[in-house]
Amino acid sequence: MTTRLHLAQALLPEGCVADVRLTIDGGVITHVDKGAASAADVERMPGLTLPGMPNLHSHLFQRGMAGLSERRGASADSFWTWREVMYRFLDRLDPDDVRAIAAQAMVEMLEGGFTALAEFHYLHHDRDGRPYADIAAMSAAVAAAARETGIGLTLLPVLYRFGNFGSAPPVHGQRRFVNDRDAFLRLVDASAAALGDLPDARIGVAPHSLRAVAPDDLGWLAGLAPEAPIHIHVAEQMREVEDSLAVAGRRPVELLMDHVALGPRWCLIHATHLTDAERDAMAASGAVAGLCPITEASLGDGIFDGVRYRASSGRYGVGSDSNIQIDAGAELRQLEYSQRLRDRGRALMADPAGSTGVSLWRDACAGGAQACGRAIGAIAPGRRADLVTLDGDCPALAGKGGQAALDSAVFAAGALPVHQVMVGGETLVRDGRHRSRDAIRRRFGATMRRLLD
Ligand code: NGQ
Ligand code: ZN
């Protein structure tokens, strides 16, 4: 089916442009033309329309523990104590709980400007650590939530074998994640089947981290599906760097590059603590840095050097990771502000003489699309029609258009002011509200009350 849309203003690859007409066929943009609205346009979008932002890293279930790890403990709180709270929370979840939490998080993503998701999926097994009768029961729960909400999905089944560097055995809290290679192959096949009829869904793979797989698992995973996206958590915490040096005599990104050839299919999540040489090699490889600025701030990870990485033409995108807050604009703002606080400058992630909001949005869309392995992330022929129209009635946008509207949406509004969202040509959010928001919220509320009882 062919539809035509008129966008009052649009962020195209060349910048913000007024009066843009899109032709969409089978959910894909086939033509981008300039011109005033006409009777052939089935829908007219006022205000500025952006390419939907891909969310390149998330653990959906963690939305259910947002806010529950802010209490100071007896010993020093850290990423590692947060992880204990997280393990205790996920201990209780069954596939229906995961589906309820996932759907709520996806609604918030869509209402927050994210139209696609790469889910880094590692909660696989039953509470006793044994696989469900369907080994991909949890993947099926994620797929069902994607079907219900309409978000574009890249599912990354995670290989998790060990508890730490040196092939240390997994601890009790990790038993629901663990597979050997054979079980992992079954999981990937069953997960692909679970994606079934989801439009344009993609499957990839993810070694959880250098802590959770053996070095020779990396090449094995990369060889499974040589075109598919492959994501890994790396160098997020200084303790990981220290442990890697102690056990392998190499820093995490060095160790990774010793075992695999990085390239555009790779997404390195966090990659916070890099030497100049590691950062330059990563940028030169064409891999994507999967930055999760709000979670990295929440967990006290450190600051990725986006300024110098970008100067070496490094590619990046953003992810909502722990889902403590879900908002595409807020992720970009946090990224820029982290650079400002370190370097004591302004507009640090912007192109020369360019707008910070436009540069951040465009770069993170491109990197996010690459990391998702899907034709998304731009308003251009051949890309899926994933579109976010900003709310021109938001006071932060009053009197502003084009670049000033996007800068204001990212830096001057509380939450990204989203008016309408389309995924694959289908409108899912109108007036800032997802079409299934109320039912999904009710089910999430009932689930959370039971889980926290
Ligand atoms: C995760 N999250 O898998 O959810 C991780 C924590 C780990 C972040 N790294 C667990 N933000 O890395 O061992
Ligand atoms: Zn993560």
Short mmCIF file of C-alpha atoms and ligand atoms in Angstrom, two decimals:
data_model
loop_
_atom_site.label_atom_id
_atom_site.label_comp_id
_atom_site.label_asym_id
_atom_site.label_seq_id
_atom_site.Cartn_x
_atom_site.Cartn_y
_atom_site.Cartn_z
CA MET A 1 0.00 0.00 0.00
CA THR A 2 1.34 3.44 -0.94
CA THR A 3 0.76 6.43 1.32
CA ARG A 4 1.89 10.03 1.04
CA LEU A 5 2.75 12.35 3.89
CA HIS A 6 3.53 16.01 4.05
CA LEU A 7 6.02 17.16 6.69
CA ALA A 8 6.01 20.86 7.50
CA GLN A 9 9.71 20.49 8.41
CA ALA A 10 11.98 17.49 8.40
CA LEU A 11 15.48 16.60 9.51
CA LEU A 12 16.92 15.15 6.29
CA PRO A 13 20.53 13.97 5.88
CA GLU A 14 21.45 17.46 4.58
CA GLY A 15 19.80 19.27 7.49
CA CYS A 16 16.42 20.72 8.47
CA VAL A 17 14.23 21.37 5.42
CA ALA A 18 10.72 22.83 5.09
CA ASP A 19 7.89 21.30 3.02
CA VAL A 20 8.91 17.70 2.53
CA ARG A 21 6.72 15.07 0.92
CA LEU A 22 7.28 11.38 1.59
CA THR A 23 6.01 8.41 -0.34
CA ILE A 24 5.84 5.25 1.74
CA ASP A 25 5.32 1.78 0.36
CA GLY A 26 5.18 -1.36 2.51
CA GLY A 27 6.47 0.60 5.48
CA VAL A 28 9.52 1.86 3.56
CA ILE A 29 10.21 5.40 2.32
CA THR A 30 10.42 5.25 -1.48
CA HIS A 31 10.56 8.96 -2.36
CA VAL A 32 11.52 12.17 -0.58
CA ASP A 33 10.40 15.26 -2.52
CA LYS A 34 10.24 18.94 -1.75
CA GLY A 35 6.92 20.64 -2.18
CA ALA A 36 3.80 22.04 -0.57
CA ALA A 37 1.02 19.80 0.75
CA SER A 38 -1.52 18.57 -1.75
CA ALA A 39 -4.77 16.63 -1.73
CA ALA A 40 -2.79 13.41 -2.31
CA ASP A 41 -1.20 13.65 1.13
CA VAL A 42 -3.14 11.41 3.48
CA GLU A 43 -1.53 12.97 6.50
CA ARG A 44 0.09 16.31 7.26
CA MET A 45 2.56 16.52 10.09
CA PRO A 46 2.95 19.99 11.55
CA GLY A 47 6.20 20.96 13.24
CA LEU A 48 9.56 19.23 12.87
CA THR A 49 9.75 15.53 11.99
CA LEU A 50 12.89 13.58 12.86
CA PRO A 51 14.07 10.13 11.91
CA GLY A 52 13.12 7.90 14.87
CA MET A 53 16.03 7.24 17.20
CA PRO A 54 17.26 3.63 17.45
CA ASN A 55 17.83 2.54 21.05
CA LEU A 56 20.93 0.41 20.65
CA HIS A 57 21.18 -1.11 24.12
CA SER A 58 18.63 -2.14 26.71
CA HIS A 59 17.79 -4.72 29.34
CA LEU A 60 14.02 -4.34 29.33
CA PHE A 61 13.35 -6.19 32.59
CA GLN A 62 15.45 -3.62 34.49
CA ARG A 63 12.66 -1.05 33.99
CA GLY A 64 10.96 -2.92 36.84
CA MET A 65 13.75 -2.07 39.32
CA ALA A 66 14.19 1.56 38.32
CA GLY A 67 14.48 3.59 41.51
CA LEU A 68 14.92 0.57 43.79
CA SER A 69 18.70 0.79 44.12
CA GLU A 70 19.12 4.30 45.46
CA ARG A 71 19.41 3.37 49.12
CA ARG A 72 22.82 3.55 50.69
CA GLY A 73 24.10 0.25 52.06
CA ALA A 74 26.45 -0.66 54.91
CA SER A 75 29.51 -0.77 52.66
CA ALA A 76 30.41 1.53 49.78
CA ASP A 77 27.76 1.48 47.05
CA SER A 78 28.92 0.92 43.49
CA PHE A 79 28.10 -0.66 40.17
CA TRP A 80 28.74 -4.01 41.87
CA THR A 81 26.29 -3.47 44.72
CA TRP A 82 23.72 -2.25 42.18
CA ARG A 83 24.27 -5.53 40.33
CA GLU A 84 23.43 -7.48 43.49
CA VAL A 85 20.10 -5.61 43.75
CA MET A 86 19.49 -6.30 40.06
CA TYR A 87 20.16 -10.03 40.48
CA ARG A 88 17.76 -10.21 43.43
CA PHE A 89 15.06 -8.43 41.42
CA LEU A 90 15.30 -10.63 38.34
CA ASP A 91 15.21 -13.77 40.51
CA ARG A 92 11.45 -13.39 40.78
CA LEU A 93 10.49 -12.79 37.16
CA ASP A 94 8.65 -15.24 34.94
CA PRO A 95 8.01 -14.78 31.21
CA ASP A 96 4.65 -13.07 31.77
CA ASP A 97 6.29 -10.58 34.16
CA VAL A 98 9.01 -9.90 31.61
CA ARG A 99 6.41 -9.36 28.92
CA ALA A 100 4.48 -6.89 31.10
CA ILE A 101 7.60 -4.93 32.05
CA ALA A 102 8.99 -5.05 28.50
CA ALA A 103 5.77 -3.69 26.99
CA GLN A 104 5.70 -0.79 29.47
CA ALA A 105 9.34 0.05 28.72
CA MET A 106 8.65 -0.11 24.97
CA VAL A 107 5.69 2.27 25.28
CA GLU A 108 7.95 4.69 27.13
CA MET A 109 10.59 4.28 24.43
CA LEU A 110 8.12 5.05 21.66
CA GLU A 111 6.72 8.03 23.55
CA GLY A 112 10.31 9.16 24.20
CA GLY A 113 11.48 9.22 20.59
CA PHE A 114 12.93 5.69 20.24
CA THR A 115 11.37 3.79 17.35
CA ALA A 116 13.69 0.76 17.32
CA LEU A 117 15.39 -1.30 19.97
CA ALA A 118 18.38 -3.61 20.15
CA GLU A 119 17.58 -5.75 23.17
CA PHE A 120 20.65 -7.27 24.84
CA HIS A 121 18.81 -10.29 26.11
CA TYR A 122 20.42 -12.46 28.76
CA LEU A 123 17.65 -13.50 31.17
CA HIS A 124 16.88 -16.89 29.65
CA HIS A 125 16.11 -19.64 32.15
CA ASP A 126 13.66 -20.56 34.88
CA ARG A 127 14.23 -19.61 38.51
CA ASP A 128 16.11 -22.82 39.23
CA GLY A 129 18.50 -22.11 36.36
CA ARG A 130 17.04 -24.82 34.12
CA PRO A 131 15.88 -23.94 30.61
CA TYR A 132 12.16 -23.53 30.13
CA ALA A 133 10.46 -26.26 28.04
CA ASP A 134 10.81 -23.71 25.25
CA ILE A 135 14.41 -22.56 25.69
CA ALA A 136 13.42 -19.23 24.11
CA ALA A 137 10.40 -18.57 26.34
CA MET A 138 11.91 -15.28 27.50
CA SER A 139 12.80 -14.26 23.92
CA ALA A 140 9.18 -14.99 23.03
CA ALA A 141 8.06 -12.66 25.85
CA VAL A 142 10.20 -9.84 24.42
CA ALA A 143 8.92 -10.54 20.90
CA ALA A 144 5.32 -10.51 22.13
CA ALA A 145 5.86 -7.11 23.74
CA ALA A 146 7.38 -5.79 20.50
CA ARG A 147 4.39 -7.12 18.55
CA GLU A 148 1.99 -5.47 21.00
CA THR A 149 3.72 -2.09 20.99
CA GLY A 150 5.02 -1.96 17.41
CA ILE A 151 8.62 -1.01 18.20
CA GLY A 152 11.21 -2.24 15.67
CA LEU A 153 13.25 -5.05 17.20
CA THR A 154 16.77 -6.36 16.92
CA LEU A 155 17.05 -9.23 19.38
CA LEU A 156 20.51 -10.10 20.66
CA PRO A 157 20.50 -13.44 22.51
CA VAL A 158 23.42 -13.28 24.92
CA LEU A 159 26.05 -15.93 25.52
CA TYR A 160 26.92 -16.03 29.21
CA ARG A 161 29.14 -18.83 30.47
CA PHE A 162 31.33 -17.60 33.31
CA GLY A 163 31.31 -15.43 36.40
CA ASN A 164 34.49 -13.49 35.71
CA PHE A 165 37.78 -13.36 33.82
CA GLY A 166 39.74 -16.59 33.77
CA SER A 167 36.59 -18.69 33.19
CA ALA A 168 35.52 -18.37 36.83
CA PRO A 169 32.32 -20.34 37.52
CA PRO A 170 29.09 -18.32 37.46
CA VAL A 171 27.63 -17.32 40.82
CA HIS A 172 24.11 -18.21 42.00
CA GLY A 173 22.68 -14.87 40.84
CA GLN A 174 23.83 -15.62 37.27
CA ARG A 175 22.25 -19.08 36.92
CA ARG A 176 19.35 -17.85 34.77
CA PHE A 177 21.80 -16.49 32.15
CA VAL A 178 24.11 -19.45 31.58
CA ASN A 179 24.34 -21.62 28.44
CA ASP A 180 27.06 -23.75 26.93
CA ARG A 181 27.71 -23.41 23.21
CA ASP A 182 25.25 -26.13 22.17
CA ALA A 183 22.43 -24.74 24.28
CA PHE A 184 23.20 -21.28 22.93
CA LEU A 185 22.81 -22.49 19.34
CA ARG A 186 19.40 -23.92 20.23
CA LEU A 187 18.51 -20.66 21.94
CA VAL A 188 19.44 -18.57 18.90
CA ASP A 189 17.40 -20.77 16.55
CA ALA A 190 14.38 -20.77 18.84
CA SER A 191 14.69 -17.00 19.38
CA ALA A 192 14.75 -16.42 15.62
CA ALA A 193 11.60 -18.51 15.34
CA ALA A 194 10.00 -16.49 18.16
CA LEU A 195 10.42 -13.31 16.13
CA GLY A 196 8.13 -14.95 13.59
CA ASP A 197 5.93 -12.42 11.86
CA LEU A 198 7.41 -9.30 13.48
CA PRO A 199 7.90 -6.82 10.65
CA ASP A 200 11.55 -6.37 9.69
CA ALA A 201 12.89 -7.88 12.94
CA ARG A 202 16.56 -8.80 13.07
CA ILE A 203 18.52 -11.25 15.16
CA GLY A 204 22.15 -10.90 16.19
CA VAL A 205 24.34 -12.28 18.94
CA ALA A 206 26.07 -10.88 22.00
CA PRO A 207 28.88 -12.18 24.15
CA HIS A 208 27.82 -10.60 27.45
CA SER A 209 31.28 -9.30 28.33
CA LEU A 210 34.88 -10.44 28.48
CA ARG A 211 34.04 -11.52 32.01
CA ALA A 212 31.23 -13.86 30.92
CA VAL A 213 32.76 -15.66 27.91
CA ALA A 214 36.15 -17.23 27.21
CA PRO A 215 38.38 -15.44 24.68
CA ASP A 216 37.89 -18.25 22.14
CA ASP A 217 34.11 -17.86 22.35
CA LEU A 218 34.45 -14.46 20.66
CA GLY A 219 35.63 -15.77 17.30
CA TRP A 220 33.16 -18.66 17.51
CA LEU A 221 30.25 -16.24 18.00
CA ALA A 222 31.45 -13.91 15.27
CA GLY A 223 31.56 -16.87 12.88
CA LEU A 224 27.99 -18.02 13.55
CA ALA A 225 26.30 -15.43 11.32
CA PRO A 226 29.02 -13.33 9.72
CA GLU A 227 26.66 -10.50 8.71
CA ALA A 228 24.63 -10.20 11.90
CA PRO A 229 25.05 -7.48 14.52
CA ILE A 230 27.31 -8.47 17.42
CA HIS A 231 27.35 -6.46 20.65
CA ILE A 232 29.46 -6.75 23.82
CA HIS A 233 29.74 -4.86 27.11
CA VAL A 234 33.33 -3.71 27.47
CA ALA A 235 35.54 -1.53 29.70
CA GLU A 236 32.63 0.00 31.61
CA GLN A 237 34.17 -0.07 35.07
CA MET A 238 37.78 0.43 36.14
CA ARG A 239 37.60 -2.86 38.03
CA GLU A 240 37.03 -4.64 34.72
CA VAL A 241 40.13 -2.97 33.28
CA GLU A 242 42.19 -3.94 36.33
CA ASP A 243 40.94 -7.54 36.31
CA SER A 244 41.61 -7.86 32.59
CA LEU A 245 45.17 -6.60 33.06
CA ALA A 246 45.70 -8.92 36.02
CA VAL A 247 44.38 -12.06 34.31
CA ALA A 248 45.29 -11.50 30.65
CA GLY A 249 47.91 -8.77 30.77
CA ARG A 250 45.78 -6.78 28.33
CA ARG A 251 43.19 -4.04 28.70
CA PRO A 252 39.61 -5.08 27.75
CA VAL A 253 39.47 -3.49 24.30
CA GLU A 254 43.01 -4.70 23.55
CA LEU A 255 41.99 -8.19 24.57
CA LEU A 256 38.88 -8.03 22.39
CA MET A 257 40.92 -6.87 19.39
CA ASP A 258 43.46 -9.67 19.99
CA HIS A 259 40.70 -12.21 19.34
CA VAL A 260 38.42 -10.69 16.70
CA ALA A 261 38.63 -8.23 13.84
CA LEU A 262 36.35 -5.35 14.84
CA GLY A 263 34.26 -3.91 12.02
CA PRO A 264 30.93 -2.24 11.29
CA ARG A 265 28.84 -5.15 12.62
CA TRP A 266 30.34 -4.69 16.08
CA CYS A 267 28.85 -2.51 18.79
CA LEU A 268 31.00 -1.96 21.88
CA ILE A 269 28.70 -1.07 24.74
CA HIS A 270 30.05 1.63 27.09
CA ALA A 271 33.75 1.35 26.11
CA THR A 272 34.21 3.96 28.81
CA HIS A 273 37.82 3.40 29.81
CA LEU A 274 40.05 3.47 26.72
CA THR A 275 43.59 4.50 25.99
CA ASP A 276 44.10 6.85 23.05
CA ALA A 277 45.33 3.89 20.99
CA GLU A 278 42.29 1.76 21.84
CA ARG A 279 39.92 4.63 21.03
CA ASP A 280 41.61 5.35 17.70
CA ALA A 281 41.64 1.67 16.71
CA MET A 282 37.98 1.35 17.59
CA ALA A 283 37.08 4.43 15.57
CA ALA A 284 39.13 3.23 12.59
CA SER A 285 37.42 -0.18 12.64
CA GLY A 286 33.99 1.30 11.83
CA ALA A 287 32.49 -0.31 14.96
CA VAL A 288 29.85 1.62 16.89
CA ALA A 289 30.36 2.86 20.45
CA GLY A 290 27.13 1.99 22.28
CA LEU A 291 26.89 4.85 24.75
CA CYS A 292 24.31 4.75 27.53
CA PRO A 293 24.90 8.15 29.15
CA ILE A 294 22.08 8.12 31.72
CA THR A 295 22.86 4.62 32.95
CA GLU A 296 26.60 5.32 32.93
CA ALA A 297 25.93 8.33 35.15
CA SER A 298 23.55 6.35 37.35
CA LEU A 299 26.05 3.52 37.86
CA GLY A 300 29.11 5.73 38.31
CA ASP A 301 30.93 4.26 35.33
CA GLY A 302 32.96 7.23 34.14
CA ILE A 303 32.89 9.45 31.06
CA PHE A 304 33.45 8.23 27.50
CA ASP A 305 35.66 10.62 25.57
CA GLY A 306 33.18 11.49 22.86
CA VAL A 307 35.05 14.59 21.78
CA ARG A 308 38.28 12.83 20.84
CA TYR A 309 36.45 9.76 19.51
CA ARG A 310 34.37 11.95 17.21
CA ALA A 311 37.50 13.80 16.07
CA SER A 312 38.78 10.39 14.81
CA SER A 313 35.46 9.89 12.95
CA GLY A 314 34.26 7.34 15.52
CA ARG A 315 30.67 6.19 15.17
CA TYR A 316 28.30 6.12 18.14
CA GLY A 317 24.71 5.65 19.11
CA VAL A 318 22.77 5.72 22.38
CA GLY A 319 20.98 3.15 24.50
CA SER A 320 18.73 3.35 27.53
CA ASP A 321 20.42 0.27 29.08
CA SER A 322 19.10 -0.02 32.66
CA ASN A 323 16.00 1.98 31.67
CA ILE A 324 16.08 4.07 34.83
CA GLN A 325 14.86 6.89 32.58
CA ILE A 326 13.68 6.45 28.99
CA ASP A 327 14.03 9.45 26.70
CA ALA A 328 16.09 9.83 23.53
CA GLY A 329 16.61 13.56 24.06
CA ALA A 330 17.73 13.10 27.66
CA GLU A 331 20.36 10.54 26.61
CA LEU A 332 21.84 12.97 24.08
CA ARG A 333 21.77 15.84 26.57
CA GLN A 334 23.51 13.75 29.22
CA LEU A 335 26.15 12.75 26.67
CA GLU A 336 26.86 16.35 25.73
CA TYR A 337 26.79 17.57 29.34
CA SER A 338 29.26 14.88 30.47
CA GLN A 339 31.72 16.22 27.88
CA ARG A 340 31.12 19.83 28.96
CA LEU A 341 31.74 19.02 32.62
CA ARG A 342 35.02 17.31 31.80
CA ASP A 343 36.36 19.70 29.15
CA ARG A 344 34.76 22.93 30.42
CA GLY A 345 33.49 23.86 26.97
CA ARG A 346 30.18 23.99 25.12
CA ALA A 347 28.71 22.49 21.95
CA LEU A 348 31.38 19.78 22.12
CA MET A 349 29.61 17.07 20.12
CA ALA A 350 28.55 19.48 17.36
CA ASP A 351 29.97 19.78 13.86
CA PRO A 352 31.98 22.97 13.30
CA ALA A 353 29.47 25.84 13.08
CA GLY A 354 26.72 23.23 13.47
CA SER A 355 23.93 22.74 15.98
CA THR A 356 24.57 20.42 18.91
CA GLY A 357 21.06 18.97 18.81
CA VAL A 358 21.21 18.29 15.06
CA SER A 359 24.70 16.75 15.22
CA LEU A 360 23.82 14.53 18.18
CA TRP A 361 20.50 13.40 16.71
CA ARG A 362 21.92 12.66 13.27
CA ASP A 363 25.08 10.89 14.52
CA ALA A 364 23.22 8.76 17.07
CA CYS A 365 20.60 7.80 14.47
CA ALA A 366 23.31 6.67 12.05
CA GLY A 367 25.27 4.71 14.65
CA GLY A 368 22.11 3.27 16.18
CA ALA A 369 20.84 2.09 12.80
CA GLN A 370 24.17 0.41 12.07
CA ALA A 371 24.17 -1.29 15.46
CA CYS A 372 20.59 -2.54 14.95
CA GLY A 373 21.52 -3.90 11.53
CA ARG A 374 18.39 -2.43 9.96
CA ALA A 375 17.63 0.17 7.27
CA ILE A 376 16.47 2.85 9.69
CA GLY A 377 17.86 6.07 11.18
CA ALA A 378 17.33 8.55 8.32
CA ILE A 379 14.51 10.10 6.34
CA ALA A 380 15.72 8.83 2.98
CA PRO A 381 14.61 6.45 0.22
CA GLY A 382 15.10 2.82 1.18
CA ARG A 383 14.80 3.45 4.93
CA ARG A 384 11.82 2.34 6.95
CA ALA A 385 9.33 5.06 7.71
CA ASP A 386 10.20 5.46 11.40
CA LEU A 387 9.33 9.07 12.16
CA VAL A 388 9.07 11.22 15.29
CA THR A 389 7.20 14.51 14.99
CA LEU A 390 7.92 17.02 17.72
CA ASP A 391 5.14 18.85 19.53
CA GLY A 392 5.18 22.42 18.24
CA ASP A 393 2.79 23.43 21.06
CA CYS A 394 5.40 22.64 23.73
CA PRO A 395 6.43 25.97 25.29
CA ALA A 396 10.10 25.08 24.87
CA LEU A 397 9.55 25.07 21.11
CA ALA A 398 7.37 28.18 20.86
CA GLY A 399 8.33 30.37 17.93
CA LYS A 400 11.13 28.02 16.90
CA GLY A 401 11.59 25.86 13.86
CA GLY A 402 14.26 23.68 12.29
CA GLN A 403 17.56 23.45 14.12
CA ALA A 404 16.43 25.73 16.98
CA ALA A 405 13.42 23.48 17.56
CA LEU A 406 15.61 20.37 17.79
CA ASP A 407 18.18 22.07 20.03
CA SER A 408 15.34 23.20 22.29
CA ALA A 409 13.70 19.77 22.31
CA VAL A 410 16.98 18.18 23.45
CA PHE A 411 18.26 20.89 25.82
CA ALA A 412 15.32 23.00 26.95
CA ALA A 413 12.35 20.68 27.44
CA GLY A 414 11.81 18.38 30.43
CA ALA A 415 11.16 15.28 28.35
CA LEU A 416 11.51 15.09 24.58
CA PRO A 417 8.29 16.79 23.38
CA VAL A 418 6.92 14.06 21.14
CA HIS A 419 3.67 14.63 19.28
CA GLN A 420 3.38 11.74 16.84
CA VAL A 421 5.38 8.58 16.17
CA MET A 422 5.25 6.31 13.17
CA VAL A 423 7.05 2.99 12.86
CA GLY A 424 7.20 1.30 9.48
CA GLY A 425 4.58 3.74 8.22
CA GLU A 426 2.13 2.95 11.01
CA THR A 427 1.15 5.63 13.53
CA LEU A 428 1.65 4.30 17.08
CA VAL A 429 1.76 7.51 19.12
CA ARG A 430 -0.66 10.42 18.70
CA ASP A 431 -0.70 13.50 20.93
CA GLY A 432 2.25 11.98 22.78
CA ARG A 433 0.32 8.87 23.80
CA HIS A 434 0.86 5.34 22.57
CA ARG A 435 -2.32 3.70 21.34
CA SER A 436 -2.09 0.85 23.90
CA ARG A 437 -0.66 2.93 26.71
CA ASP A 438 -3.52 2.51 29.20
CA ALA A 439 -3.87 -1.27 28.98
CA ILE A 440 -0.11 -1.82 29.09
CA ARG A 441 0.24 0.51 32.06
CA ARG A 442 -2.52 -1.28 33.99
CA ARG A 443 -0.91 -4.68 33.42
CA PHE A 444 2.52 -3.29 34.39
CA GLY A 445 1.09 -1.75 37.56
CA ALA A 446 -0.54 -5.03 38.62
CA THR A 447 2.70 -6.91 37.87
CA MET A 448 4.82 -4.50 39.90
CA ARG A 449 2.46 -4.52 42.88
CA ARG A 450 2.62 -8.31 42.96
CA LEU A 451 6.39 -8.44 42.51
CA LEU A 452 7.09 -5.86 45.21
CA ASP A 453 4.48 -7.13 47.66
C1 NGQ B 1 23.91 -6.06 32.67
N1 NGQ B 1 24.58 -3.76 32.92
O1 NGQ B 1 24.19 -7.10 32.09
O2 NGQ B 1 22.74 -5.75 32.93
C2 NGQ B 1 25.02 -5.12 33.05
C3 NGQ B 1 25.44 -5.36 34.47
C4 NGQ B 1 27.40 -6.91 34.33
C5 NGQ B 1 25.46 -2.80 32.71
N2 NGQ B 1 26.70 -3.13 32.52
C6 NGQ B 1 25.96 -6.72 34.72
N3 NGQ B 1 25.12 -1.53 32.69
O3 NGQ B 1 27.94 -6.14 33.56
O4 NGQ B 1 27.97 -7.89 34.82
ZN ZN B 2 24.00 -3.41 29.39
#
